[in-house]
PDB file of C-alpha atoms in Angstrom:
ATOM      1  CA  UNK A   1      -0.313   0.087   0.423  1.00  0.00           C
ATOM      2  CA  UNK A   2       2.759   2.782   0.769  1.00  0.00           C
ATOM      3  CA  UNK A   3       4.317   1.891  -1.986  1.00  0.00           C
ATOM      4  CA  UNK A   4       0.966   2.398  -4.463  1.00  0.00           C
ATOM      5  CA  UNK A   5       0.474   5.359  -2.519  1.00  0.00           C
ATOM      6  CA  UNK A   6       4.695   7.041  -2.516  1.00  0.00           C
ATOM      7  CA  UNK A   7       4.516   6.463  -6.598  1.00  0.00           C
ATOM      8  CA  UNK A   8       1.994   8.605  -6.865  1.00  0.00           C
ATOM      9  CA  UNK A   9       3.472  11.117  -5.372  1.00  0.00           C
ATOM     10  CA  UNK A  10       6.854  10.601  -7.344  1.00  0.00           C
ATOM     11  CA  UNK A  11       4.413  10.412 -10.029  1.00  0.00           C
ATOM     12  CA  UNK A  12       4.439  13.560  -9.954  1.00  0.00           C
ATOM     13  CA  UNK A  13       7.137  14.653  -9.401  1.00  0.00           C
ATOM     14  CA  UNK A  14       8.384  13.146 -12.234  1.00  0.00           C
ATOM     15  CA  UNK A  15       5.770  15.183 -14.368  1.00  0.00           C
ATOM     16  CA  UNK A  16       7.421  18.343 -12.968  1.00  0.00           C
ATOM     17  CA  UNK A  17      11.314  17.005 -13.696  1.00  0.00           C
ATOM     18  CA  UNK A  18      10.577  16.774 -17.149  1.00  0.00           C
ATOM     19  CA  UNK A  19       8.896  19.337 -17.742  1.00  0.00           C
ATOM     20  CA  UNK A  20      11.634  21.368 -16.048  1.00  0.00           C
ATOM     21  CA  UNK A  21      14.528  19.802 -18.791  1.00  0.00           C
ATOM     22  CA  UNK A  22      12.538  19.671 -21.687  1.00  0.00           C
ATOM     23  CA  UNK A  23      11.999  23.590 -20.952  1.00  0.00           C
ATOM     24  CA  UNK A  24      15.907  24.282 -20.933  1.00  0.00           C
ATOM     25  CA  UNK A  25      16.274  21.722 -23.930  1.00  0.00           C
ATOM     26  CA  UNK A  26      14.857  19.045 -25.824  1.00  0.00           C
ATOM     27  CA  UNK A  27      15.218  15.324 -23.950  1.00  0.00           C
ATOM     28  CA  UNK A  28      14.705  12.099 -25.028  1.00  0.00           C
ATOM     29  CA  UNK A  29      13.643   8.495 -22.988  1.00  0.00           C
ATOM     30  CA  UNK A  30      16.765   7.670 -22.651  1.00  0.00           C
ATOM     31  CA  UNK A  31      18.247  10.941 -20.675  1.00  0.00           C
ATOM     32  CA  UNK A  32      15.902  11.716 -18.578  1.00  0.00           C
ATOM     33  CA  UNK A  33      15.483   8.190 -17.436  1.00  0.00           C
ATOM     34  CA  UNK A  34      19.665   8.633 -16.474  1.00  0.00           C
ATOM     35  CA  UNK A  35      18.615  12.278 -15.884  1.00  0.00           C
ATOM     36  CA  UNK A  36      15.800  10.823 -12.855  1.00  0.00           C
ATOM     37  CA  UNK A  37      18.071   8.203 -11.874  1.00  0.00           C
ATOM     38  CA  UNK A  38      20.518  10.345 -11.383  1.00  0.00           C
ATOM     39  CA  UNK A  39      17.926  11.795  -8.793  1.00  0.00           C
ATOM     40  CA  UNK A  40      16.645   8.903  -7.196  1.00  0.00           C
ATOM     41  CA  UNK A  41      13.253   7.648  -9.105  1.00  0.00           C
ATOM     42  CA  UNK A  42      14.501   4.231 -10.831  1.00  0.00           C
ATOM     43  CA  UNK A  43      12.068   4.739 -13.727  1.00  0.00           C
ATOM     44  CA  UNK A  44      11.696   2.214 -16.743  1.00  0.00           C
ATOM     45  CA  UNK A  45      11.741   3.355 -20.318  1.00  0.00           C
ATOM     46  CA  UNK A  46       8.456   1.361 -20.489  1.00  0.00           C
ATOM     47  CA  UNK A  47       6.767   3.331 -17.723  1.00  0.00           C
ATOM     48  CA  UNK A  48       8.887   6.822 -18.808  1.00  0.00           C
ATOM     49  CA  UNK A  49       7.762   6.703 -22.637  1.00  0.00           C
ATOM     50  CA  UNK A  50       4.012   6.124 -21.502  1.00  0.00           C
ATOM     51  CA  UNK A  51       4.487   8.935 -19.676  1.00  0.00           C
ATOM     52  CA  UNK A  52       5.789  11.242 -22.263  1.00  0.00           C
ATOM     53  CA  UNK A  53       3.280  10.662 -25.104  1.00  0.00           C
ATOM     54  CA  UNK A  54       0.332  11.061 -22.109  1.00  0.00           C
ATOM     55  CA  UNK A  55       2.103  14.820 -21.787  1.00  0.00           C
ATOM     56  CA  UNK A  56       2.542  15.324 -25.563  1.00  0.00           C
ATOM     57  CA  UNK A  57      -1.492  14.576 -26.261  1.00  0.00           C
ATOM     58  CA  UNK A  58      -2.318  17.331 -22.828  1.00  0.00           C
ATOM     59  CA  UNK A  59      -0.329  19.482 -24.866  1.00  0.00           C
ATOM     60  CA  UNK A  60       2.434  20.103 -22.958  1.00  0.00           C
ATOM     61  CA  UNK A  61       4.730  18.790 -24.526  1.00  0.00           C
ATOM     62  CA  UNK A  62       5.399  19.183 -28.631  1.00  0.00           C
ATOM     63  CA  UNK A  63       7.829  16.001 -29.981  1.00  0.00           C
ATOM     64  CA  UNK A  64       9.908  16.335 -32.733  1.00  0.00           C
ATOM     65  CA  UNK A  65      12.346  13.300 -34.613  1.00  0.00           C
ATOM     66  CA  UNK A  66      16.375  13.598 -35.357  1.00  0.00           C
ATOM     67  CA  UNK A  67      18.278  10.899 -37.180  1.00  0.00           C
ATOM     68  CA  UNK A  68      20.938   9.993 -35.059  1.00  0.00           C
ATOM     69  CA  UNK A  69      23.101   7.115 -35.817  1.00  0.00           C
ATOM     70  CA  UNK A  70      20.230   5.487 -38.236  1.00  0.00           C
ATOM     71  CA  UNK A  71      18.169   5.525 -35.482  1.00  0.00           C
ATOM     72  CA  UNK A  72      15.082   8.030 -35.150  1.00  0.00           C
ATOM     73  CA  UNK A  73      15.532  10.106 -31.650  1.00  0.00           C
ATOM     74  CA  UNK A  74      12.407  11.472 -30.434  1.00  0.00           C
ATOM     75  CA  UNK A  75      12.588  14.753 -28.496  1.00  0.00           C
ATOM     76  CA  UNK A  76      10.436  16.559 -26.722  1.00  0.00           C
ATOM     77  CA  UNK A  77      10.963  19.967 -25.938  1.00  0.00           C
ATOM     78  CA  UNK A  78       7.800  22.103 -23.215  1.00  0.00           C
ATOM     79  CA  UNK A  79       5.665  23.837 -25.227  1.00  0.00           C
ATOM     80  CA  UNK A  80       4.474  26.981 -23.655  1.00  0.00           C
ATOM     81  CA  UNK A  81       1.485  25.526 -22.280  1.00  0.00           C
ATOM     82  CA  UNK A  82       3.584  23.268 -20.276  1.00  0.00           C
ATOM     83  CA  UNK A  83       5.611  26.416 -18.907  1.00  0.00           C
ATOM     84  CA  UNK A  84       2.098  27.628 -17.684  1.00  0.00           C
ATOM     85  CA  UNK A  85       1.987  24.659 -15.920  1.00  0.00           C
ATOM     86  CA  UNK A  86       5.814  24.342 -14.634  1.00  0.00           C
ATOM     87  CA  UNK A  87       5.595  28.213 -13.567  1.00  0.00           C
ATOM     88  CA  UNK A  88       2.359  27.314 -11.869  1.00  0.00           C
ATOM     89  CA  UNK A  89       3.810  23.288 -10.879  1.00  0.00           C
ATOM     90  CA  UNK A  90       6.994  25.792  -9.079  1.00  0.00           C
ATOM     91  CA  UNK A  91       4.611  27.981  -6.945  1.00  0.00           C
ATOM     92  CA  UNK A  92       2.949  25.042  -5.485  1.00  0.00           C
ATOM     93  CA  UNK A  93       6.562  22.603  -4.555  1.00  0.00           C
ATOM     94  CA  UNK A  94       7.662  25.881  -3.056  1.00  0.00           C
ATOM     95  CA  UNK A  95       4.655  26.266  -0.895  1.00  0.00           C
ATOM     96  CA  UNK A  96       4.271  22.864   0.174  1.00  0.00           C
ATOM     97  CA  UNK A  97       8.102  22.905   0.757  1.00  0.00           C
ATOM     98  CA  UNK A  98       8.733  25.881   2.701  1.00  0.00           C
ATOM     99  CA  UNK A  99       5.824  24.171   4.553  1.00  0.00           C
ATOM    100  CA  UNK A 100       6.692  20.625   5.321  1.00  0.00           C
ATOM    101  CA  UNK A 101      10.240  21.418   5.152  1.00  0.00           C
ATOM    102  CA  UNK A 102      12.282  20.219   9.185  1.00  0.00           C
TER     103      UNK A 102
END
């Protein structure tokens, strides 16, 4: 039960993390998996790609394709709508962390 609750909470953090990095520069799945691992999130490509697709469908990310080493790399960048959501998420996170910090 605890794992499921924590997973739901961390999923929101992962969305914010993706929006943040995709606002800085285009990101792709393998890079994002490694970046999240560096921050303690254990997420597989099989979990990440549906998140990226969902965020794209919601208009938060836009995808471009790039030919790299004979393969198509799907790069994601934050949209204007995604930037608005990111700004609101930052504000809410800041308020929450201010309140709960020890």
